[in-house]
PDB file of C-alpha atoms in Angstrom:
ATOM      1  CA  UNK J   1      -0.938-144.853  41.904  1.00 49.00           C
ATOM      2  CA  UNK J   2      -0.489-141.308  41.007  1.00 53.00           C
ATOM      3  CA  UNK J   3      -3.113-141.853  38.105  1.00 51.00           C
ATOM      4  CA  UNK J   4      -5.227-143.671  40.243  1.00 50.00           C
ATOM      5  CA  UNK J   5      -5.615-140.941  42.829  1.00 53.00           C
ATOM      6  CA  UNK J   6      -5.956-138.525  40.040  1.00 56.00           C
ATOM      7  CA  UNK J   7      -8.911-140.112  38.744  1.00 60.00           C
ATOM      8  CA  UNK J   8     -10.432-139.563  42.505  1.00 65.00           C
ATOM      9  CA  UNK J   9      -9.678-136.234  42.625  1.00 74.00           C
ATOM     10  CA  UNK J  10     -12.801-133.707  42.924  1.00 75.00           C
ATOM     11  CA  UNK J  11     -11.844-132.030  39.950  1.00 76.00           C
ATOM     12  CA  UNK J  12     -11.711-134.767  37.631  1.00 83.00           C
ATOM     13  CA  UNK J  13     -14.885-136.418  39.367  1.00 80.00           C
ATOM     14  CA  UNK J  14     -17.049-133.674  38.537  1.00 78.00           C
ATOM     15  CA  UNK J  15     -15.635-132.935  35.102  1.00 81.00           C
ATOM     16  CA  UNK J  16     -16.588-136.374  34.292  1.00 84.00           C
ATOM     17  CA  UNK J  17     -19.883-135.854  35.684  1.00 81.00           C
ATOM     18  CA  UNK J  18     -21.014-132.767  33.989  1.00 80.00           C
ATOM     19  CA  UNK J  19     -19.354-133.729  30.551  1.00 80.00           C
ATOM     20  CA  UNK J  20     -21.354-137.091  30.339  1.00 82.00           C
ATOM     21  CA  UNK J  21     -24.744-135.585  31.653  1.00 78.00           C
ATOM     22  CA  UNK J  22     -24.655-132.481  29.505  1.00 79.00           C
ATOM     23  CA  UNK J  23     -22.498-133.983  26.624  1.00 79.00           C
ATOM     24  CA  UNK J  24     -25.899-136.281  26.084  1.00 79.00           C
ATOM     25  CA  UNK J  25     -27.634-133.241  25.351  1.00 81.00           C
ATOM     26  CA  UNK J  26     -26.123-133.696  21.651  1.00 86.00           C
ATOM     27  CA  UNK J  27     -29.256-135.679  21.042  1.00 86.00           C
ATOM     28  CA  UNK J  28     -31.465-133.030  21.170  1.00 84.00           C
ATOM     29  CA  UNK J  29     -29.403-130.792  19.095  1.00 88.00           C
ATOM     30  CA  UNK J  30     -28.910-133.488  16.110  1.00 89.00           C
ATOM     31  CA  UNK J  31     -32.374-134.327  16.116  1.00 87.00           C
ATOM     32  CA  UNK J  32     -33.030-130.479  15.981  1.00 85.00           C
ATOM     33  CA  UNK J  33     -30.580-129.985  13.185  1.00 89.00           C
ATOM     34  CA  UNK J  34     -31.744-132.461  11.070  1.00 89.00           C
ATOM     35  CA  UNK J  35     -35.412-131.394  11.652  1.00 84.00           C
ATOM     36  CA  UNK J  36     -34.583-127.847  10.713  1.00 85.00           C
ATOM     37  CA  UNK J  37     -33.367-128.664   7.149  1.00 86.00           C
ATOM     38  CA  UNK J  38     -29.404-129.222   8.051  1.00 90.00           C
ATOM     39  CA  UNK J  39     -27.959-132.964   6.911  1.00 91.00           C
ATOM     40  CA  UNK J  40     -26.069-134.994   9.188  1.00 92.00           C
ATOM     41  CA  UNK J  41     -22.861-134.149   8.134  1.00 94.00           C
ATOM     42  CA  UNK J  42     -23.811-129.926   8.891  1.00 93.00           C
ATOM     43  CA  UNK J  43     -25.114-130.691  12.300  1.00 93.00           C
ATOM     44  CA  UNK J  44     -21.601-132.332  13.195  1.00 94.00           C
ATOM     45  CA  UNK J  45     -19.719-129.603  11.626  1.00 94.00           C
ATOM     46  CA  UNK J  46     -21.316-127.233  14.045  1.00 92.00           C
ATOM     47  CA  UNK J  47     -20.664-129.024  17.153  1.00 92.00           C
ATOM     48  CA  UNK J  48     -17.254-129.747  16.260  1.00 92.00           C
ATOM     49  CA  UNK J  49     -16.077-126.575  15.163  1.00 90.00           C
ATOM     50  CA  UNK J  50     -19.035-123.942  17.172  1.00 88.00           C
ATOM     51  CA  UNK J  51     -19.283-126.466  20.063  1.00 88.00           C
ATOM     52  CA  UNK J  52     -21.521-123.814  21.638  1.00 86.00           C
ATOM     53  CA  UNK J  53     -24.626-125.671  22.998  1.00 82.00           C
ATOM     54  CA  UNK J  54     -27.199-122.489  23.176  1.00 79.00           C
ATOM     55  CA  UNK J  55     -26.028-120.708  20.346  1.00 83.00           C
ATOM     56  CA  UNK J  56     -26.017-123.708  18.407  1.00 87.00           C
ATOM     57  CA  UNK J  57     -29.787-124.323  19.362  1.00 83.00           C
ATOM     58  CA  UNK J  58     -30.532-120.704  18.277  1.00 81.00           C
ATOM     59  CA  UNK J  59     -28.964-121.022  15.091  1.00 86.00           C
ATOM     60  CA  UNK J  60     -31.110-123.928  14.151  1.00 86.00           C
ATOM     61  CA  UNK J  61     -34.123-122.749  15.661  1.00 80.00           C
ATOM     62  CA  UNK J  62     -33.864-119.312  13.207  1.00 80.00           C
ATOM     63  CA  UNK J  63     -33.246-121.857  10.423  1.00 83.00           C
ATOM     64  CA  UNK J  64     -36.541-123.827  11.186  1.00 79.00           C
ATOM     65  CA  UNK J  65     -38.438-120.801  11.358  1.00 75.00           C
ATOM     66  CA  UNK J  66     -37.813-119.732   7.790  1.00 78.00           C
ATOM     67  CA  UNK J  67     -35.144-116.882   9.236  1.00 75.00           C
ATOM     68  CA  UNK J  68     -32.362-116.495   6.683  1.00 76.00           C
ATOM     69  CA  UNK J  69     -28.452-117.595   7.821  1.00 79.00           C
ATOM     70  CA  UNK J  70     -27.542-113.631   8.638  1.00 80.00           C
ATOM     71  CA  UNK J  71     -30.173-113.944  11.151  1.00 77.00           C
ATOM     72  CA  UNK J  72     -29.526-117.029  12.731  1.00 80.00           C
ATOM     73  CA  UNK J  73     -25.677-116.222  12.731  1.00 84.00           C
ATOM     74  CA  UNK J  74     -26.231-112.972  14.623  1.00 82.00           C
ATOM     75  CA  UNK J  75     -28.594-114.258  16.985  1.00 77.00           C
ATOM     76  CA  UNK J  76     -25.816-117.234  17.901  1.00 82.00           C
ATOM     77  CA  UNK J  77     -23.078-114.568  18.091  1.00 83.00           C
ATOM     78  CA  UNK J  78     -24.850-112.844  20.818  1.00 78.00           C
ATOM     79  CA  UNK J  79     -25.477-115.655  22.669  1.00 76.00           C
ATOM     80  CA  UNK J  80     -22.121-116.537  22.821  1.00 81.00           C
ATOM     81  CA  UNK J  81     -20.444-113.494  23.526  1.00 82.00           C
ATOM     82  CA  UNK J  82     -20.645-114.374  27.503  1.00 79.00           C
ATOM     83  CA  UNK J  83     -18.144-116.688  26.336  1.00 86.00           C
ATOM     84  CA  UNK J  84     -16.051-113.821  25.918  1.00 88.00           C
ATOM     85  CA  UNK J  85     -16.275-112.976  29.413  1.00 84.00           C
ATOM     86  CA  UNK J  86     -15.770-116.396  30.865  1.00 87.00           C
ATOM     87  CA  UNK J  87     -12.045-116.344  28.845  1.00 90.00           C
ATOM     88  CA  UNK J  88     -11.237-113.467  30.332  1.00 89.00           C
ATOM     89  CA  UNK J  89     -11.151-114.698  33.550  1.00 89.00           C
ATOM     90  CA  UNK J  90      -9.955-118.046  32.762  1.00 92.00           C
ATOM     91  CA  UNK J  91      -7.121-116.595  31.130  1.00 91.00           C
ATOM     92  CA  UNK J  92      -5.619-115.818  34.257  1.00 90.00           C
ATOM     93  CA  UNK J  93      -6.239-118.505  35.998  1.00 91.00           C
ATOM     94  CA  UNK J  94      -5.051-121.303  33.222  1.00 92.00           C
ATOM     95  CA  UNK J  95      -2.001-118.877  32.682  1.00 90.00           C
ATOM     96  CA  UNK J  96      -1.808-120.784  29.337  1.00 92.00           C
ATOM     97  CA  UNK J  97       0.234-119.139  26.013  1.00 91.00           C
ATOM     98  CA  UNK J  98       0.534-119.723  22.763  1.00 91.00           C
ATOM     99  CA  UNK J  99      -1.325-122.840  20.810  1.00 91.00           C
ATOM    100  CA  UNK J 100      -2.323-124.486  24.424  1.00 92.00           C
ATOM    101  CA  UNK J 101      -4.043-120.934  25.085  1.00 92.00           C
ATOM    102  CA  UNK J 102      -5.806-120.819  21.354  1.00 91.00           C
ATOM    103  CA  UNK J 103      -6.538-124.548  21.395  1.00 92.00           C
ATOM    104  CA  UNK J 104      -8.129-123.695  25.054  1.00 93.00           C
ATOM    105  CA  UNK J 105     -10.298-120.870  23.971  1.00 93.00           C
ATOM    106  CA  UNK J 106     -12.438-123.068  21.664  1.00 92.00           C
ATOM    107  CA  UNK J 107     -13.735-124.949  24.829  1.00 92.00           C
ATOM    108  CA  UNK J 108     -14.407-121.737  27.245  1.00 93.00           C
ATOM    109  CA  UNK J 109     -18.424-122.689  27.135  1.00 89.00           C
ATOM    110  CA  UNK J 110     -20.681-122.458  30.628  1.00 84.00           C
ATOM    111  CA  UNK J 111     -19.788-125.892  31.976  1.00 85.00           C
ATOM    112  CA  UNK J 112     -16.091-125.828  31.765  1.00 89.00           C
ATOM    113  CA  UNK J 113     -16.273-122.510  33.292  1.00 88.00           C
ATOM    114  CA  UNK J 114     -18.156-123.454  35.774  1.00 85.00           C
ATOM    115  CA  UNK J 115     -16.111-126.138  36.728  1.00 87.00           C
ATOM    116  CA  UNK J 116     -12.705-124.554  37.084  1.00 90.00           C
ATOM    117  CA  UNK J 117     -13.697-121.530  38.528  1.00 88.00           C
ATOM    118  CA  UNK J 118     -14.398-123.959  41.519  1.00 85.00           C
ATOM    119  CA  UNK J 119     -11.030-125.355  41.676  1.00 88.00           C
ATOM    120  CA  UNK J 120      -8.674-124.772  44.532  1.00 88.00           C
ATOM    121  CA  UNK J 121      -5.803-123.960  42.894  1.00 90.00           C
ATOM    122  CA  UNK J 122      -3.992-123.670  39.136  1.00 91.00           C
ATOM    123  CA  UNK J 123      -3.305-127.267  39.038  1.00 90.00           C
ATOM    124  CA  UNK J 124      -7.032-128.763  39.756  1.00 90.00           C
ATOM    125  CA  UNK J 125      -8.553-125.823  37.445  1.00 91.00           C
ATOM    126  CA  UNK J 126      -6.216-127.053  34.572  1.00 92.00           C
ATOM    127  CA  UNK J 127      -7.131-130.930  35.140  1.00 91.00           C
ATOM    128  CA  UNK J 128     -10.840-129.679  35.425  1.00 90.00           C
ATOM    129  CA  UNK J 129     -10.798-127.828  32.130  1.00 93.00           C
ATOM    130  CA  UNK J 130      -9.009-130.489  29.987  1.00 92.00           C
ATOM    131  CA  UNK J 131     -11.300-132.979  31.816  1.00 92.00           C
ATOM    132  CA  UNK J 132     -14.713-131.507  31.089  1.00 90.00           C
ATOM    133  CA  UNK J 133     -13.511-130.196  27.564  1.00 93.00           C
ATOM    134  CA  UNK J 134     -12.481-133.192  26.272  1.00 92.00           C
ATOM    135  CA  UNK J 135     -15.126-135.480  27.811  1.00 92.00           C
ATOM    136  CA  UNK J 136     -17.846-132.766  27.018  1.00 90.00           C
ATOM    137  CA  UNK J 137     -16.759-132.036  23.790  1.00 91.00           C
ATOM    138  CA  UNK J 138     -16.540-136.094  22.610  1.00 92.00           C
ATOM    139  CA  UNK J 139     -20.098-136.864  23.798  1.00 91.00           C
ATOM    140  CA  UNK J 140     -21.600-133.568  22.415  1.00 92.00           C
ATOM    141  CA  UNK J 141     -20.309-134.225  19.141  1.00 94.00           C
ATOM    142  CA  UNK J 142     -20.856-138.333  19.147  1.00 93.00           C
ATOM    143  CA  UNK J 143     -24.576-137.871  20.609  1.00 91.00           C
ATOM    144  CA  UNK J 144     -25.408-134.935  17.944  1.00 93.00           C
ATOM    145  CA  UNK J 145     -23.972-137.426  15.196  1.00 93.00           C
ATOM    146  CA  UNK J 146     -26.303-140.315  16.487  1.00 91.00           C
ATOM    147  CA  UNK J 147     -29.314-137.774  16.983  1.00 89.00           C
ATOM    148  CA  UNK J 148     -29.297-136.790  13.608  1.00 91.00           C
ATOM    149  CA  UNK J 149     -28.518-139.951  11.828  1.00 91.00           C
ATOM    150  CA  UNK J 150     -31.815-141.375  13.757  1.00 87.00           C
ATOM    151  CA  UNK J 151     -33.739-138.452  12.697  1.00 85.00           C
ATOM    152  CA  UNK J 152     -32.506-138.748   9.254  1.00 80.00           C
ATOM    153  CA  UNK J 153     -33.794-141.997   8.946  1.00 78.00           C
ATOM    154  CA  UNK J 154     -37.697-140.704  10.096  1.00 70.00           C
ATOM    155  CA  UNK J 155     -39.907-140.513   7.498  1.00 58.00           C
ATOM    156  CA  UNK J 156     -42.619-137.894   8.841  1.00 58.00           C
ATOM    157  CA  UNK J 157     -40.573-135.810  11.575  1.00 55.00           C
ATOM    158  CA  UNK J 158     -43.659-133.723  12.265  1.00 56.00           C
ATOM    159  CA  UNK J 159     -45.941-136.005  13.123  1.00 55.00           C
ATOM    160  CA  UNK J 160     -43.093-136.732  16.218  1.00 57.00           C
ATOM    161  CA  UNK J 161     -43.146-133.015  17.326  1.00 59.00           C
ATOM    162  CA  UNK J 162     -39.813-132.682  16.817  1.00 54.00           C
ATOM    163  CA  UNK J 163     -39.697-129.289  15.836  1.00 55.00           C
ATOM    164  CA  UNK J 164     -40.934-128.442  19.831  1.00 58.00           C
ATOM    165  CA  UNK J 165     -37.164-129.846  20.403  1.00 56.00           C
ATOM    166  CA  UNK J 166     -35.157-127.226  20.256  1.00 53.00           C
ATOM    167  CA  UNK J 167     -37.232-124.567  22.174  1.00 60.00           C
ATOM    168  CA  UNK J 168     -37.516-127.385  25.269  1.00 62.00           C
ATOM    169  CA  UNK J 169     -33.993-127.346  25.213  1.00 56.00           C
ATOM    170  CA  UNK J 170     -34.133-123.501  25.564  1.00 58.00           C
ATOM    171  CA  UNK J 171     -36.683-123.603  28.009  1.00 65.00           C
ATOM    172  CA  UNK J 172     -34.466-126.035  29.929  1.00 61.00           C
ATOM    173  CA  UNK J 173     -31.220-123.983  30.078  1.00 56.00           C
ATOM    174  CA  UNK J 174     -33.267-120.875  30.898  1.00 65.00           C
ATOM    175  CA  UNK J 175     -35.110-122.086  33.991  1.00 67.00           C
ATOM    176  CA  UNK J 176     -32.265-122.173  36.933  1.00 66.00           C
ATOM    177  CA  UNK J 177     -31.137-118.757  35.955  1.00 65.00           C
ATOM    178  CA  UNK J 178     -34.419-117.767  36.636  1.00 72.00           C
ATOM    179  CA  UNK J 179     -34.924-119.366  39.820  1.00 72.00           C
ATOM    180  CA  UNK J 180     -31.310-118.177  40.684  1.00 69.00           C
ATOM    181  CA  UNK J 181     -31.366-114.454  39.324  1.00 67.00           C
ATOM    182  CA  UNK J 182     -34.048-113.139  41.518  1.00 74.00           C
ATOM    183  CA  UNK J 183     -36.504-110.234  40.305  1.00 78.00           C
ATOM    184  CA  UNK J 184     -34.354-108.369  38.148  1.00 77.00           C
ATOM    185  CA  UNK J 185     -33.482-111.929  35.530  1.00 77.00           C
ATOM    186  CA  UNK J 186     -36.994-112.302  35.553  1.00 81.00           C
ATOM    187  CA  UNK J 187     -37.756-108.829  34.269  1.00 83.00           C
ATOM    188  CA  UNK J 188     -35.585-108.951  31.866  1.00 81.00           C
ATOM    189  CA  UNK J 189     -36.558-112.127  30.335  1.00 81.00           C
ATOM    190  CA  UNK J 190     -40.433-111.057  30.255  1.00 84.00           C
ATOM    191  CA  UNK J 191     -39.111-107.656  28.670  1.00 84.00           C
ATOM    192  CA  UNK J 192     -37.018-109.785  26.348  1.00 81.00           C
ATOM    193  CA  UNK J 193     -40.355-111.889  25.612  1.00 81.00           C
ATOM    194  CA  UNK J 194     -42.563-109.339  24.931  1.00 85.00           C
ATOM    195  CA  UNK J 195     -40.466-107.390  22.767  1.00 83.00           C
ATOM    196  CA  UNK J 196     -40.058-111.194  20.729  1.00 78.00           C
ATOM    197  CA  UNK J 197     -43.748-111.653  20.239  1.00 82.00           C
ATOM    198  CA  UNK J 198     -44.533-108.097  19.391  1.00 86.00           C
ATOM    199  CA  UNK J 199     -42.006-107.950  16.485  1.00 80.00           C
ATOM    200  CA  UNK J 200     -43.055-111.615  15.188  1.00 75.00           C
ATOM    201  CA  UNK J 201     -45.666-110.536  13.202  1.00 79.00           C
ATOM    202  CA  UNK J 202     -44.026-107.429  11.673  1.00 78.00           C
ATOM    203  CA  UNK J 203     -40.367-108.817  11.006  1.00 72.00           C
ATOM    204  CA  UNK J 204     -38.515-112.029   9.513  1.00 66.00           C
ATOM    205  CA  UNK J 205     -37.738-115.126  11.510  1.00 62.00           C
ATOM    206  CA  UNK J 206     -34.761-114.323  13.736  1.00 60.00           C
ATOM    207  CA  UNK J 207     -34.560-110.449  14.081  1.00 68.00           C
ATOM    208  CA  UNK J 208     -37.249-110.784  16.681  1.00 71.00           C
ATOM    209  CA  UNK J 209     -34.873-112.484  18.661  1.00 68.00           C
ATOM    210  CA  UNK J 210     -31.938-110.191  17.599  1.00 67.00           C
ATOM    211  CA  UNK J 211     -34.421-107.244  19.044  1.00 75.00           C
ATOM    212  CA  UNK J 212     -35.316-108.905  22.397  1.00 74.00           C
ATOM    213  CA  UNK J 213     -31.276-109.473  23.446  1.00 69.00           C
ATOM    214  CA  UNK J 214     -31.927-105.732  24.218  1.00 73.00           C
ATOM    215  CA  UNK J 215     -33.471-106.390  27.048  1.00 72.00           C
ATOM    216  CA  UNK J 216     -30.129-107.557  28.553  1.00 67.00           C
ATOM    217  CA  UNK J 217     -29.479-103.671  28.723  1.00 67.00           C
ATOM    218  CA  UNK J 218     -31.758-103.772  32.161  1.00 68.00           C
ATOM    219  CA  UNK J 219     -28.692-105.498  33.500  1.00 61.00           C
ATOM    220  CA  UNK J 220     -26.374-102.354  33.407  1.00 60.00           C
ATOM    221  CA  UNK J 221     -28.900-100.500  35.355  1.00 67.00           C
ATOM    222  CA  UNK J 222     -28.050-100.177  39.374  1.00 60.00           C
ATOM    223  CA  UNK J 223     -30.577 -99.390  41.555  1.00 57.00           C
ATOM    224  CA  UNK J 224     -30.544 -96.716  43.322  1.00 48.00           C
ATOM    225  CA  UNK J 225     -28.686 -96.043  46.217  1.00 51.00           C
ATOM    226  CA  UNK J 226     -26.877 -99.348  45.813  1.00 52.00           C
ATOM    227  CA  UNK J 227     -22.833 -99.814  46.323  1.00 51.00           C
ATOM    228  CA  UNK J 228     -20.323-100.218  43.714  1.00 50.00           C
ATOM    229  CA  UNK J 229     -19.610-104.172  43.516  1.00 46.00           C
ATOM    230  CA  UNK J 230     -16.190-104.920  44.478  1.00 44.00           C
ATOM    231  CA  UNK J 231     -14.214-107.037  42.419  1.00 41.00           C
ATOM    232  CA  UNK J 232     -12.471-109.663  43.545  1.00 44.00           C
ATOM    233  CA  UNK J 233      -8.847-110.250  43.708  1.00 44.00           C
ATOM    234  CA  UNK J 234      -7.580-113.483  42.283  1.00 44.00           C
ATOM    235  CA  UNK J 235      -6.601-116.526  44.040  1.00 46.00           C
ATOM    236  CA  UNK J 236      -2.990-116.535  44.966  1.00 45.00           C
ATOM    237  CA  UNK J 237      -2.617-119.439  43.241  1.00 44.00           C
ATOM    238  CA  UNK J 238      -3.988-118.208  40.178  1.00 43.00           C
ATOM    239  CA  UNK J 239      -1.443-115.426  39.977  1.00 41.00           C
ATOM    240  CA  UNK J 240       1.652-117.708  40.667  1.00 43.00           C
TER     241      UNK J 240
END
């Protein structure tokens, strides 16, 4: 009974949710992979062992574009660097140590963030992490295996489009922060863009996109006349 009512729980019921819907998304990224130049077998090996959705896409999309590995590398390091951020809160709140908190870190991505920050308490946000990780993480890496396998097994890929596959995807994880971050997201993504399309022509595949993360700067800038942001304090329960 106590499993039962587990399984009904909000925290498991959306953790299921999210890891299905957005674990499915491996697709795209194998058939993006493979159509970028990686085999099979290196498309797995990121999403098992990077298992960073975005970045991942932006490592293969350097690749397709004739960018060399340094590029594509740096370009996925910087997109996952809010990852960073997201531990540092979680941290707290998981009040893991030791392997559990190492083992942990590898799955701090935007959806299992997302999903225990909106826990209750210290209990649900653990069940909601584990949940979402290890639900997320199997389909991600048992979709991207199937996408690429498929996409091996095409004879033309071009004359599919599938090279317009990874920047969808892109397009597709940018637009709600748009909608959501108001005029100051938006200005920094059309700096971003505009510093990406004036470099292409001068510089290498990638370091365009290496350039245009400084746009991201605009975010430090307050406006004026505008209050410090208070921070927070912790749930109580995250501090028990």
């Amino acid at each position: 009974m106590r499993t039962f009512a587990l399984l009904k729980s909000p925290a498991v019921r959306d953790s299921l949710g999210i890891g299905v819907a957005v674990g499915a998304a491996g697709l795209a990224f194998g058939t993006a992979a493979v159509a970028a130049g990686l085999s099979p077998a290196q498309a797995l090996f990121l999403s098992l062992f990077a298992f960073t959705g975005a970045s991942q896409f932006a490592l293969v999309g350097v690749i397709a574009g004739g960018g060399s590995l340094v590029a594509g590398v740096l370009g996925a390091l910087l997109l996952g660097a809010r990852n960073t951020l997201y531990g540092l809160r979680l941290a707290d709140l998981l009040g893991w140590r030791g392997a559990r908190r190492a083992l942990a870190a590898h799955g701090v991505i935007d959806e299992t963030a997302a999903v225990t920050l909106a826990q209750p308490d210290r209990a649900s946000a653990r069940t909601a992490f584990v949940t979402t990780y290890a639900v997320l993480g199997s389909f991600w890496v048992v979709t991207t295996l199937a996408g690429a396998l498929a996409t091996e097994r095409v004879s033309d890929m071009n004359a599919f489009g599938l090279d317009a596959v990874g920047p969808a995807i892109f397009l597709g994880l940018l637009w709600p922060r748009l909608r959501e971050g108001g005029g100051r997201a938006w200005l920094i993504a059309v700096v971003g863009a505009g510093v990406a399309l004036a470099a292409t022509p001068l510089l290498p595949p990638g370091v365009p996109v290496l350039l245009a993360a400084s746009a991201a700067l605009i975010a430090l800038i307050r406006p004026v006349g505008a209050a410090p942001t208070a921070v927070a304090e912790p749930a109580e329960e995250a501090r028990a």
